[in-house]
Amino acid sequence: MWTVPGTGVALPIFPGGYLIGGLLLLNLVFAHLYRFQLTWRKLGIQLAHAGIILLLVGELLTGLLQQDSYLRLDNGETKSYSESQRGMELAILDQTNPAYDEVVAVPESVLAEKGLIQHPKLPFKILIQGYYPNASMQRREQAPGAAPSIATAGIGTQVAVMPLPITYKTDERNLPAVYAEVLGTEGSLGIWLLSPALGMPQTFSYQNRNFQLTLRPTRYYKPFTVQLLKFTHDKYPGTEIPKNFASRVRVKSDDRQTDREVLIFMNNPLRYGGYTFYQAGFDNNDQTSILQVVRNPGWLIPYVSCIMMGLGLCIQFGFHLTGFIRKRSAA
Amino acid sequence: MSLRRFSTQTLVVLLVTLVAGCDDRKITAYRAPKDAVAALPAAATGGPNTNDLPPGHPPIGGTPATAPADPNAPMAGAQLPGGAGLPLVAGDNAIVWTAPAHWIAKPAGSIRKGSYTVPGDGGAAADLSVTAVPGDTGGLFANVNRWRGQVGLAPIAESQLQSSLEHLDANGFHIEIVTLAGPGNSLLGAIVPYNGQTWFFKMAGPAAIITREKAGFVEFLRTVKPAQP
C-alpha cells in the first residue's frame, strides 16, 4: 500500500483480489444492465452471466466472512473452541465462579490503538501503555543492557521486551507484547506485561473477584465439544514417508442432541454445525493432532453459480443447435 | 429502474463489507467453560521476585493441590495433569524422583515439572522447584551466577566455579550441586543435563531450613533417574 503524502488515503501499488474482482463484478453488472435484453432467446446468456456474478459475489463473501482457525488437541483432550492462526486477543477472565469464566475478549486491532478499554462487564478500565506487534522476550538478568521494564506487577518485571519488525513469512509468527495497566476506581492496580511468549497468564484480585489477564490466540467458542480419541500417523513400512493421518474424534453438542464418533482424515473432513474440520497437521511425537476449522457461510454459492452457468450455457447452445438443425432440415 | 437495482446491489455489498469490517474490532464478552489446566484449586505460592507465578496465581496445570496420599510416590517429571498427556518434553526425556516424606507436594505447572514446600520450624518454609529447559541455558557458570544473584551474592569468576561445586553421580547422571548462603535466603541448587535438556532442582528459603535439609536434598537427588531406564 502507498499512502498519498499529506493524506491518510492508502492506495494499492499492486492491485489485489478485491480490486480486480470488484472491477470485474462492476463491469459484469453494468454489462447486464446496459446491453442485455430481457428476451427468451437471451435467457441462456443471461443465466450464465448471472452465474458468474454470483460466483464473484460468493468469493467476496468467502473472503470477508470465512473464518479459518485451528483446533489443537492432545490425545484424550476435549475442547469447545478453536484458535486463530495469527489473530491475538487480550482476554480478561473473571474466574471467581468455580464453574465457568466470564470472559471479555479485546481484539489485537483495539490494543494497537493503545487507548483506554472499558466494558460494562469489567469493574475496572484497562489502559494499554505499550503495544508491540512482534517482540522477543528475555529474562532480565540475561539482558543487562535492556531498557527498564514499565511493568510493575507480575512476571513482566523480570522480563526484557525486545521489539522486532513484523514478519510476513509464512513459517514465522508474530508474537505481540502488550503493557496493560489496570485502573480501578481507586487508581492503578499495576502494569502487567502480557504476551503469548510468556507462556503463562497473569492474575490479580479486585473487589473480591479473581481476574486473569492473558494475550492469547483469538478463540472461537462453539456450541459443541470435540474430543480427540486417537490420532494415528501411518508411514509406509521402512520409511518416514507418511501414508495416512487420521484423527478419531468425539463430537458432543451442548444441547445433547449429538454425541458421535467421527474419523477425520485427508480429504475426508468432518462437517458439523456450519464448520468443516480438516486434518491439517500433527505435533508432539504424534500425540497432538491439529485440525483446521473452516466456517464459510457462503460455501454453497459456488455450487449454485456453477449450476446456473452450466444451465445457461446449455440453454444458449441448445438454441443454437435447434436453430442449426432447423436450418439444415429446411435446406 | 435499472439504476435503482444497481444501487440496491451496491448497498448490499457495502453493508456486508461494513459488517465484516467491524467484526475484527469488536470487544466481545461471553461465558466460557474453564480451561482444563486452570480448573485446579488454587494453592500456588511464589513471590514477585521468584521465578514462579505471580502471587495469588492459580496453578497452571500440575498435580492436585493437596498432598498426595503417599508423598513417597514417584512423580513423573514430564507429565501434565489428568493424564492429558501433553508432554512438554518428549516422553523419553522424562525424569522421575522420590521426594522425602515430609516435603509437601504442590501443583506443578507448565514451567515447573515438580514443586514442593519444605516445611521448617514456626511456619517457615522453603520452596523446591524442578524445572527443565532445552539446551544448556548458558552453561553451568552462568546458572550458578544467576542463582547467586537470586540470594543476593556477588557473581564469582569462572576460575572459582569448580571450587564452588559438589559433584554427585547417581543413576547414570552427573549432578552438579551448589550451596549458596545469601544475606537473606539460602539456596541449594542441582543441575542435571539429560537428553539435550537441563534439569534444575532448586530449594530456596531460610538458611536454617536449607542447612537442615542439605542431606535430605542430596538423598533426594540420588533418587533422580530416567523415567524409562
Coordinates of C-alpha atoms in Angstrom, one line a residue:
Chain A
M1 CA 0.0 0.0 0.0
W2 CA 1.2 3.5 -0.8
T3 CA -0.2 6.4 1.3
V4 CA -0.8 9.7 -0.6
P5 CA 1.5 12.2 1.0
G6 CA -0.2 14.6 3.3
T7 CA -3.4 12.4 3.5
G8 CA -4.4 9.2 5.1
V9 CA -5.6 7.7 1.8
A10 CA -3.9 4.4 1.1
L11 CA -3.7 3.3 -2.5
P12 CA -2.6 -0.2 -3.6
I13 CA 0.5 -0.3 -5.7
F14 CA -0.1 -3.8 -6.9
P15 CA -3.8 -4.4 -7.4
G16 CA -5.1 -7.3 -5.3
G17 CA -8.1 -9.6 -5.4
Y18 CA -10.7 -7.2 -4.0
L19 CA -9.9 -4.5 -6.6
I20 CA -9.7 -6.8 -9.7
G21 CA -12.6 -8.9 -8.6
G22 CA -14.6 -5.8 -7.7
L23 CA -13.9 -4.2 -11.1
L24 CA -14.9 -7.4 -12.8
L25 CA -18.1 -7.6 -10.8
L26 CA -19.0 -3.9 -11.6
N27 CA -18.2 -4.5 -15.3
L28 CA -20.4 -7.5 -15.5
V29 CA -23.3 -5.9 -13.6
F30 CA -23.2 -2.8 -15.8
A31 CA -23.0 -5.0 -18.9
H32 CA -26.0 -6.8 -17.7
L33 CA -28.0 -3.7 -17.2
Y34 CA -26.8 -1.8 -20.3
R35 CA -26.6 -4.4 -23.0
F36 CA -28.7 -7.4 -22.4
Q37 CA -32.3 -7.5 -23.4
L38 CA -34.8 -9.5 -21.4
T39 CA -35.9 -11.9 -24.1
W40 CA -36.4 -15.7 -24.0
R41 CA -33.7 -16.1 -26.7
K42 CA -31.2 -14.4 -24.4
L43 CA -32.1 -16.4 -21.4
G44 CA -29.1 -18.7 -21.6
I45 CA -26.5 -15.9 -21.8
Q46 CA -28.3 -14.0 -19.1
L47 CA -28.2 -17.0 -16.8
A48 CA -24.5 -17.8 -17.5
H49 CA -23.5 -14.2 -16.7
A50 CA -25.7 -14.1 -13.6
G51 CA -23.9 -17.3 -12.5
I52 CA -20.5 -15.5 -12.9
I53 CA -21.8 -12.5 -11.0
L54 CA -23.0 -14.9 -8.2
L55 CA -19.6 -16.6 -8.2
L56 CA -17.8 -13.3 -7.8
V57 CA -20.2 -12.2 -5.0
G58 CA -19.7 -15.6 -3.4
E59 CA -15.9 -15.2 -3.5
L60 CA -16.3 -11.8 -2.0
L61 CA -18.5 -13.2 0.8
T62 CA -16.0 -16.0 1.4
G63 CA -13.1 -13.5 1.5
L64 CA -15.0 -11.4 4.0
L65 CA -16.8 -13.9 6.1
Q66 CA -14.8 -17.1 6.0
Q67 CA -13.2 -17.8 9.4
D68 CA -10.2 -20.0 9.5
S69 CA -8.9 -21.4 12.7
Y70 CA -7.1 -24.3 14.2
L71 CA -8.1 -26.9 16.8
R72 CA -5.1 -28.3 18.6
L73 CA -5.9 -31.4 20.6
D74 CA -3.8 -33.8 22.5
N75 CA -4.8 -37.4 22.7
G76 CA -7.8 -37.5 25.1
E77 CA -8.2 -33.8 25.3
T78 CA -11.6 -32.1 24.9
K79 CA -12.1 -28.5 23.6
S80 CA -15.0 -26.4 22.8
Y81 CA -13.0 -23.7 21.0
S82 CA -10.7 -23.3 18.1
E83 CA -7.9 -20.8 17.9
S84 CA -6.9 -18.3 15.2
Q85 CA -3.6 -18.9 13.5
R86 CA -2.5 -15.3 13.6
G87 CA -5.0 -13.1 15.3
M88 CA -4.5 -12.4 19.0
E89 CA -6.8 -11.2 21.7
L90 CA -6.4 -9.8 25.2
A91 CA -8.7 -12.0 27.3
I92 CA -9.8 -10.7 30.7
L93 CA -11.2 -13.7 32.6
D94 CA -13.3 -13.3 35.8
Q95 CA -12.5 -16.7 37.4
T96 CA -14.4 -16.1 40.6
N97 CA -17.1 -18.6 39.8
P98 CA -15.7 -22.1 40.1
A99 CA -18.0 -23.4 37.3
Y100 CA -17.2 -21.1 34.5
D101 CA -15.2 -18.0 33.5
E102 CA -16.7 -14.7 32.4
V103 CA -14.5 -13.6 29.5
V104 CA -14.1 -10.2 27.9
A105 CA -12.0 -10.5 24.8
V106 CA -10.4 -7.5 23.2
P107 CA -9.0 -8.0 19.6
E108 CA -5.5 -7.0 18.8
S109 CA -6.6 -4.2 16.5
V110 CA -8.1 -2.4 19.5
L111 CA -4.9 -3.0 21.5
A112 CA -2.8 -1.5 18.7
E113 CA -4.5 1.9 19.3
K114 CA -3.1 2.0 22.8
G115 CA -6.2 3.5 24.2
L116 CA -8.4 3.1 27.2
I117 CA -10.6 -0.1 27.2
Q118 CA -13.9 -0.2 29.0
H119 CA -16.6 -2.8 29.1
P120 CA -19.8 -3.0 31.2
K121 CA -18.7 -6.4 32.4
L122 CA -15.4 -5.1 33.8
P123 CA -15.3 -3.3 37.2
F124 CA -12.0 -1.6 36.0
K125 CA -10.6 0.0 32.9
I126 CA -7.6 -1.1 31.1
L127 CA -5.1 1.3 29.6
I128 CA -2.8 -0.1 27.0
Q129 CA 0.6 1.5 27.9
G130 CA 2.6 -0.2 25.2
Y131 CA 1.9 -2.4 22.2
Y132 CA 4.5 -4.3 20.1
P133 CA 3.1 -6.3 17.2
N134 CA 6.1 -8.6 17.4
A135 CA 8.7 -8.9 20.2
S136 CA 11.0 -11.3 21.7
M137 CA 11.4 -11.8 25.5
Q138 CA 14.4 -12.5 27.6
R139 CA 15.0 -12.9 31.2
R140 CA 16.1 -9.5 32.6
E141 CA 19.3 -11.0 34.1
Q142 CA 20.3 -12.3 30.7
A143 CA 19.8 -8.9 29.0
P144 CA 21.7 -6.5 31.2
G145 CA 21.5 -3.7 28.6
A146 CA 17.8 -3.7 28.2
A147 CA 15.7 -0.7 29.0
P148 CA 13.9 -0.7 32.3
S149 CA 10.6 -2.5 32.3
I150 CA 7.5 -0.4 32.6
A151 CA 5.7 -3.4 34.1
T152 CA 5.1 -3.1 37.9
A153 CA 3.3 -6.4 38.5
G154 CA 3.5 -10.0 37.6
I155 CA 6.3 -11.7 35.7
G156 CA 6.8 -8.7 33.4
T157 CA 9.1 -7.0 36.0
Q158 CA 11.7 -9.7 35.3
V159 CA 11.4 -9.8 31.6
A160 CA 13.0 -7.6 29.0
V161 CA 11.0 -7.0 25.8
M162 CA 12.8 -6.5 22.6
P163 CA 10.6 -5.2 19.8
L164 CA 11.1 -7.0 16.4
P165 CA 9.9 -6.0 13.0
I166 CA 6.6 -7.6 11.9
T167 CA 7.3 -10.8 10.0
Y168 CA 5.3 -11.7 6.9
K169 CA 7.0 -15.1 6.4
T170 CA 4.6 -18.0 6.3
D171 CA 6.7 -20.1 8.6
E172 CA 7.1 -17.4 11.3
R173 CA 4.6 -16.0 13.7
N174 CA 4.4 -12.6 15.2
L175 CA 4.4 -12.7 19.0
P176 CA 2.9 -9.5 20.2
A177 CA 3.5 -8.0 23.6
V178 CA 1.3 -5.5 25.5
Y179 CA 1.8 -3.5 28.6
A180 CA -1.7 -3.3 30.2
E181 CA -2.4 -1.0 33.1
V182 CA -5.4 -1.9 35.2
L183 CA -7.2 1.2 36.5
G184 CA -9.6 0.6 39.4
T185 CA -11.8 3.3 40.9
E186 CA -9.1 3.9 43.5
G187 CA -6.3 4.2 41.0
S188 CA -3.8 2.0 39.2
L189 CA -3.6 -1.6 40.2
G190 CA -0.4 -2.1 38.3
I191 CA 1.0 -2.5 34.8
W192 CA 1.2 -6.1 33.6
L193 CA 3.3 -7.4 30.7
L194 CA 1.3 -9.8 28.5
S195 CA 2.5 -11.9 25.7
P196 CA 1.8 -15.4 24.3
A197 CA 5.6 -15.8 24.6
L198 CA 5.4 -15.7 28.4
G199 CA 3.6 -19.0 28.4
M200 CA 1.5 -18.1 31.4
P201 CA -1.4 -15.8 32.2
Q202 CA -1.2 -13.1 34.9
T203 CA -3.7 -12.8 37.7
F204 CA -4.9 -10.3 40.3
S205 CA -7.8 -9.8 42.6
Y206 CA -10.0 -6.9 42.6
Q207 CA -13.2 -6.3 44.6
N208 CA -13.1 -9.9 45.9
R209 CA -13.1 -11.3 42.4
N210 CA -10.2 -13.1 40.8
F211 CA -9.1 -11.9 37.4
Q212 CA -6.7 -13.3 34.8
L213 CA -5.1 -11.4 32.0
T214 CA -3.8 -13.2 29.0
L215 CA -2.8 -12.4 25.5
R216 CA -3.7 -15.5 23.5
P217 CA -4.6 -16.6 20.0
T218 CA -8.2 -15.4 19.3
R219 CA -10.6 -18.1 20.4
Y220 CA -13.8 -19.1 18.7
Y221 CA -16.1 -20.9 21.1
K222 CA -18.6 -23.4 19.6
P223 CA -21.8 -24.8 21.0
F224 CA -20.2 -28.3 21.0
T225 CA -17.1 -30.0 22.2
V226 CA -14.6 -32.1 20.2
Q227 CA -12.5 -34.7 22.0
L228 CA -9.5 -36.4 20.3
L229 CA -9.8 -40.1 21.0
K230 CA -6.9 -41.2 19.0
F231 CA -4.5 -39.7 16.4
T232 CA -2.9 -42.1 14.1
H233 CA 0.0 -41.4 11.8
D234 CA 0.8 -44.3 9.5
K235 CA 4.0 -44.4 7.5
Y236 CA 5.0 -46.6 4.6
P237 CA 6.8 -49.6 6.0
G238 CA 10.5 -49.0 6.5
T239 CA 10.3 -45.3 5.6
E240 CA 9.5 -42.0 7.1
I241 CA 7.1 -41.2 4.3
P242 CA 3.6 -40.5 5.7
K243 CA 0.8 -42.7 4.4
N244 CA -2.1 -41.5 6.4
F245 CA -3.0 -39.1 9.1
A246 CA -6.3 -39.7 10.9
S247 CA -8.0 -38.3 14.0
R248 CA -10.8 -40.2 15.7
V249 CA -12.8 -37.6 17.5
R250 CA -15.9 -37.5 19.5
V251 CA -18.4 -34.6 18.9
K252 CA -20.8 -33.7 21.6
S253 CA -23.2 -30.9 21.3
D254 CA -24.1 -28.7 24.3
D255 CA -27.8 -29.5 23.8
R256 CA -27.0 -33.2 24.0
Q257 CA -28.6 -33.8 20.6
T258 CA -25.4 -35.0 19.1
D259 CA -22.8 -37.5 20.6
R260 CA -20.9 -39.4 17.9
E261 CA -17.5 -40.5 16.9
V262 CA -16.0 -39.5 13.6
L263 CA -12.8 -40.3 11.8
I264 CA -11.2 -37.3 10.1
F265 CA -8.5 -38.0 7.6
M266 CA -7.1 -36.5 4.5
N267 CA -9.9 -35.4 2.1
N268 CA -12.5 -36.7 4.5
P269 CA -13.3 -33.7 6.7
L270 CA -16.0 -33.5 9.4
R271 CA -18.8 -31.1 8.6
Y272 CA -20.7 -30.2 11.7
G273 CA -22.6 -27.1 12.9
G274 CA -21.6 -25.0 10.0
Y275 CA -17.9 -25.8 10.5
T276 CA -15.6 -28.0 8.4
F277 CA -12.8 -29.8 10.3
Y278 CA -9.8 -30.9 8.1
Q279 CA -6.9 -32.9 9.2
A280 CA -4.2 -30.2 9.0
G281 CA -1.2 -31.4 11.0
F282 CA 0.3 -33.1 14.0
D283 CA 2.8 -32.4 16.7
N284 CA 4.4 -33.7 19.8
N285 CA 5.6 -37.1 18.5
D286 CA 2.1 -37.8 17.2
Q287 CA 0.5 -37.1 20.5
T288 CA -1.2 -33.9 19.2
S289 CA -3.5 -33.6 16.2
I290 CA -4.1 -30.2 14.6
L291 CA -7.4 -29.7 12.8
Q292 CA -8.1 -26.8 10.5
V293 CA -11.6 -25.4 11.3
V294 CA -13.3 -23.5 8.5
R295 CA -16.5 -21.7 8.8
N296 CA -17.7 -20.4 5.4
P297 CA -21.3 -19.3 5.3
G298 CA -21.1 -18.8 1.5
W299 CA -19.8 -22.4 0.8
L300 CA -22.9 -23.2 -1.3
I301 CA -22.7 -20.2 -3.6
P302 CA -20.0 -21.6 -6.0
Y303 CA -22.1 -24.8 -6.4
V304 CA -25.2 -22.8 -7.2
S305 CA -23.4 -20.4 -9.6
C306 CA -21.8 -23.3 -11.4
I307 CA -25.2 -24.9 -11.9
M308 CA -26.5 -21.6 -13.2
M309 CA -23.6 -21.2 -15.6
G310 CA -23.9 -24.8 -16.8
L311 CA -27.6 -24.4 -17.3
G312 CA -27.2 -21.1 -19.0
L313 CA -24.7 -22.4 -21.5
C314 CA -26.8 -25.5 -22.2
I315 CA -29.8 -23.3 -23.0
Q316 CA -27.7 -20.9 -25.1
F317 CA -26.1 -23.7 -27.2
G318 CA -29.4 -25.5 -27.2
F319 CA -31.0 -22.6 -29.0
H320 CA -28.1 -22.5 -31.5
L321 CA -28.3 -26.3 -32.0
T322 CA -32.1 -26.3 -32.6
G323 CA -31.7 -23.3 -35.0
F324 CA -28.9 -25.0 -36.8
I325 CA -30.9 -28.3 -37.1
R326 CA -33.9 -26.4 -38.3
K327 CA -31.9 -24.6 -41.0
R328 CA -30.4 -27.9 -42.2
S329 CA -33.7 -29.7 -42.4
A330 CA -35.2 -26.7 -44.3
A331 CA -32.3 -26.8 -46.8
Chain B
M1 CA -35.4 1.1 -12.8
S2 CA -32.0 -0.4 -13.7
L3 CA -30.2 2.3 -11.7
R4 CA -32.3 1.5 -8.7
R5 CA -31.5 -2.1 -9.0
F6 CA -27.8 -1.3 -9.2
S7 CA -27.8 0.9 -6.2
T8 CA -29.6 -1.8 -4.1
Q9 CA -26.9 -4.3 -5.0
T10 CA -24.2 -1.8 -4.2
L11 CA -25.8 -1.1 -0.8
V12 CA -25.9 -4.8 0.0
V13 CA -22.2 -5.2 -0.9
L14 CA -21.3 -2.2 1.1
L15 CA -23.3 -3.3 4.1
V16 CA -21.6 -6.7 4.0
T17 CA -18.2 -5.1 3.9
L18 CA -19.1 -2.8 6.8
V19 CA -20.5 -5.6 8.9
A20 CA -17.4 -7.8 8.2
G21 CA -15.1 -4.8 8.7
C22 CA -16.5 -4.1 12.2
D23 CA -16.2 -7.6 13.3
D24 CA -12.5 -7.7 14.0
R25 CA -12.6 -4.6 16.1
K26 CA -15.4 -5.6 18.4
I27 CA -14.9 -6.3 22.1
T28 CA -16.8 -9.5 22.9
A29 CA -18.0 -10.8 26.2
Y30 CA -19.1 -14.4 26.8
R31 CA -19.2 -17.1 29.4
A32 CA -16.8 -19.9 28.8
P33 CA -16.0 -23.2 30.5
K34 CA -12.8 -23.2 32.4
D35 CA -9.7 -24.5 30.7
A36 CA -8.8 -27.9 31.8
V37 CA -5.4 -26.8 33.2
A38 CA -6.8 -23.8 35.1
A39 CA -9.6 -25.7 36.8
L40 CA -7.4 -26.9 39.7
P41 CA -7.8 -25.5 43.1
A42 CA -5.6 -22.5 43.9
A43 CA -2.7 -23.3 46.1
A44 CA 0.4 -21.9 44.4
T45 CA 2.8 -19.7 46.1
G46 CA 5.6 -17.6 44.8
G47 CA 6.6 -14.1 45.4
P48 CA 7.1 -11.4 42.9
N49 CA 10.8 -12.0 42.8
T50 CA 10.9 -15.7 42.4
N51 CA 10.9 -17.4 39.0
D52 CA 7.4 -18.6 39.7
L53 CA 3.9 -17.4 39.1
P54 CA 2.8 -14.1 40.5
P55 CA 1.2 -14.0 43.9
G56 CA -2.3 -15.5 44.1
H57 CA -1.9 -17.1 40.7
P58 CA -3.9 -20.3 40.4
P59 CA -1.7 -23.2 39.5
I60 CA -1.4 -23.8 35.8
G61 CA -1.6 -27.5 35.4
G62 CA 0.0 -29.9 37.7
T63 CA -0.9 -32.4 40.3
P64 CA -3.8 -31.9 42.6
A65 CA -3.2 -29.1 45.1
T66 CA -3.5 -31.3 48.1
A67 CA -0.6 -33.5 49.1
P68 CA -0.9 -36.9 47.6
A69 CA -1.8 -39.8 49.9
D70 CA 1.6 -41.2 49.5
P71 CA 4.2 -38.5 49.3
N72 CA 6.8 -41.0 48.5
A73 CA 5.1 -41.9 45.3
P74 CA 7.5 -41.2 42.4
M75 CA 6.3 -38.3 40.3
A76 CA 6.7 -38.3 36.6
G77 CA 8.9 -35.5 35.6
A78 CA 7.2 -34.5 32.4
Q79 CA 3.5 -35.2 32.9
L80 CA 0.8 -32.7 32.9
P81 CA -2.4 -33.4 34.9
G82 CA -5.2 -35.7 34.3
G83 CA -3.2 -37.9 32.0
A84 CA -4.0 -35.3 29.4
G85 CA -0.6 -36.3 28.1
L86 CA 0.8 -33.0 26.8
P87 CA 4.4 -33.8 27.5
L88 CA 6.3 -30.5 27.5
V89 CA 9.4 -32.6 26.9
A90 CA 9.4 -35.7 24.8
G91 CA 8.4 -38.8 26.7
D92 CA 11.9 -40.3 26.6
N93 CA 13.3 -37.2 28.4
A94 CA 11.2 -37.6 31.4
I95 CA 12.9 -37.8 34.8
V96 CA 11.3 -39.2 37.9
W97 CA 12.3 -38.9 41.5
T98 CA 11.1 -39.7 45.0
A99 CA 10.7 -36.8 47.4
P100 CA 11.2 -37.2 51.2
A101 CA 8.0 -37.9 53.1
H102 CA 7.9 -34.6 54.9
W103 CA 8.0 -32.5 51.8
I104 CA 4.6 -31.3 50.7
A105 CA 3.9 -31.7 47.0
K106 CA 2.4 -28.6 45.3
P107 CA 0.9 -28.4 41.9
A108 CA 3.4 -28.4 39.2
G109 CA 2.8 -26.3 36.1
S110 CA 3.7 -25.6 32.6
I111 CA 7.1 -24.4 33.8
R112 CA 7.6 -26.5 37.0
K113 CA 7.9 -30.2 36.5
G114 CA 7.7 -30.7 40.2
S115 CA 7.1 -28.4 43.1
Y116 CA 7.3 -28.9 46.9
T117 CA 7.0 -27.0 50.1
V118 CA 9.7 -28.0 52.6
P119 CA 8.3 -27.1 56.0
G120 CA 10.5 -25.7 58.7
D121 CA 10.0 -24.6 62.3
G122 CA 7.4 -22.0 63.3
G123 CA 5.6 -21.9 59.9
A124 CA 8.7 -21.1 57.9
A125 CA 9.1 -23.0 54.7
A126 CA 11.4 -23.4 51.8
D127 CA 10.4 -23.9 48.2
L128 CA 11.7 -26.7 46.0
S129 CA 11.2 -26.5 42.3
V130 CA 12.1 -28.8 39.4
T131 CA 12.3 -27.3 36.0
A132 CA 13.6 -28.4 32.7
V133 CA 14.8 -26.2 29.9
P134 CA 16.1 -27.1 26.4
G135 CA 19.8 -26.6 25.8
D136 CA 22.4 -25.7 28.4
T137 CA 20.8 -22.2 29.2
G138 CA 24.1 -20.5 29.1
G139 CA 26.1 -23.2 30.9
L140 CA 27.0 -24.1 34.5
F141 CA 28.9 -20.8 35.2
A142 CA 26.0 -18.5 34.1
N143 CA 23.5 -20.5 36.0
V144 CA 25.5 -20.6 39.2
N145 CA 25.9 -16.8 39.0
R146 CA 22.2 -16.5 38.2
W147 CA 21.4 -18.3 41.5
R148 CA 24.0 -16.3 43.4
G149 CA 22.2 -13.2 42.2
Q150 CA 18.9 -14.6 43.4
V151 CA 20.1 -14.9 47.0
G152 CA 22.0 -11.5 46.9
L153 CA 25.5 -12.8 46.4
A154 CA 28.1 -11.2 44.0
P155 CA 29.0 -13.2 40.9
I156 CA 32.1 -15.3 41.0
A157 CA 34.8 -15.6 38.4
E158 CA 34.9 -18.6 36.2
S159 CA 38.1 -19.8 37.8
Q160 CA 36.2 -20.1 41.1
L161 CA 33.4 -22.1 39.6
Q162 CA 34.8 -25.6 40.2
S163 CA 35.6 -25.0 43.8
S164 CA 32.0 -23.9 44.5
L165 CA 30.5 -27.1 43.1
E166 CA 29.9 -30.5 44.6
H167 CA 29.5 -33.5 42.3
L168 CA 27.2 -36.4 42.7
D169 CA 26.9 -39.4 40.4
A170 CA 23.5 -41.1 40.6
N171 CA 21.7 -43.4 38.3
G172 CA 23.9 -42.5 35.4
F173 CA 23.6 -38.8 35.9
H174 CA 26.4 -36.5 36.7
I175 CA 24.8 -33.9 39.0
E176 CA 26.4 -30.6 40.0
I177 CA 25.3 -29.3 43.4
V178 CA 25.8 -25.7 44.6
T179 CA 25.1 -24.5 48.1
L180 CA 24.6 -20.7 48.5
A181 CA 24.1 -18.8 51.7
G182 CA 23.0 -15.3 51.0
P183 CA 22.3 -12.4 53.4
G184 CA 18.6 -13.2 53.3
N185 CA 17.8 -16.5 51.8
S186 CA 19.9 -19.6 51.1
L187 CA 19.7 -21.8 48.1
L188 CA 20.5 -25.4 47.2
G189 CA 20.7 -26.0 43.5
A190 CA 21.4 -29.0 41.4
I191 CA 21.9 -29.1 37.6
V192 CA 21.3 -32.3 35.7
P193 CA 21.9 -32.3 31.9
Y194 CA 19.9 -35.1 30.3
N195 CA 18.9 -35.7 26.6
G196 CA 19.6 -32.2 25.4
Q197 CA 17.8 -30.6 28.3
T198 CA 19.0 -29.1 31.5
W199 CA 17.0 -30.0 34.6
F200 CA 17.2 -27.7 37.6
F201 CA 16.4 -28.7 41.1
K202 CA 16.3 -25.7 43.4
M203 CA 15.5 -25.4 47.0
A204 CA 15.3 -21.8 48.3
G205 CA 14.3 -20.4 51.6
P206 CA 15.5 -19.5 55.1
A207 CA 19.1 -20.5 55.9
A208 CA 18.0 -22.7 58.9
I209 CA 15.9 -24.9 56.7
I210 CA 18.4 -25.1 53.9
T211 CA 21.2 -26.1 56.2
R212 CA 19.0 -28.8 57.9
E213 CA 17.7 -30.1 54.5
K214 CA 21.1 -30.3 52.8
A215 CA 21.5 -34.0 53.5
G216 CA 17.9 -34.7 52.5
F217 CA 18.3 -32.8 49.3
V218 CA 21.3 -34.9 48.3
E219 CA 19.4 -38.1 49.2
F220 CA 16.5 -36.8 47.1
L221 CA 19.0 -36.2 44.2
R222 CA 20.1 -39.8 44.5
T223 CA 16.6 -40.9 43.6
V224 CA 16.5 -38.9 40.4
K225 CA 16.5 -41.3 37.4
P226 CA 15.2 -41.5 33.9
A227 CA 11.5 -42.5 33.7
Q228 CA 12.4 -45.2 31.2
P229 CA 15.6 -46.9 32.2

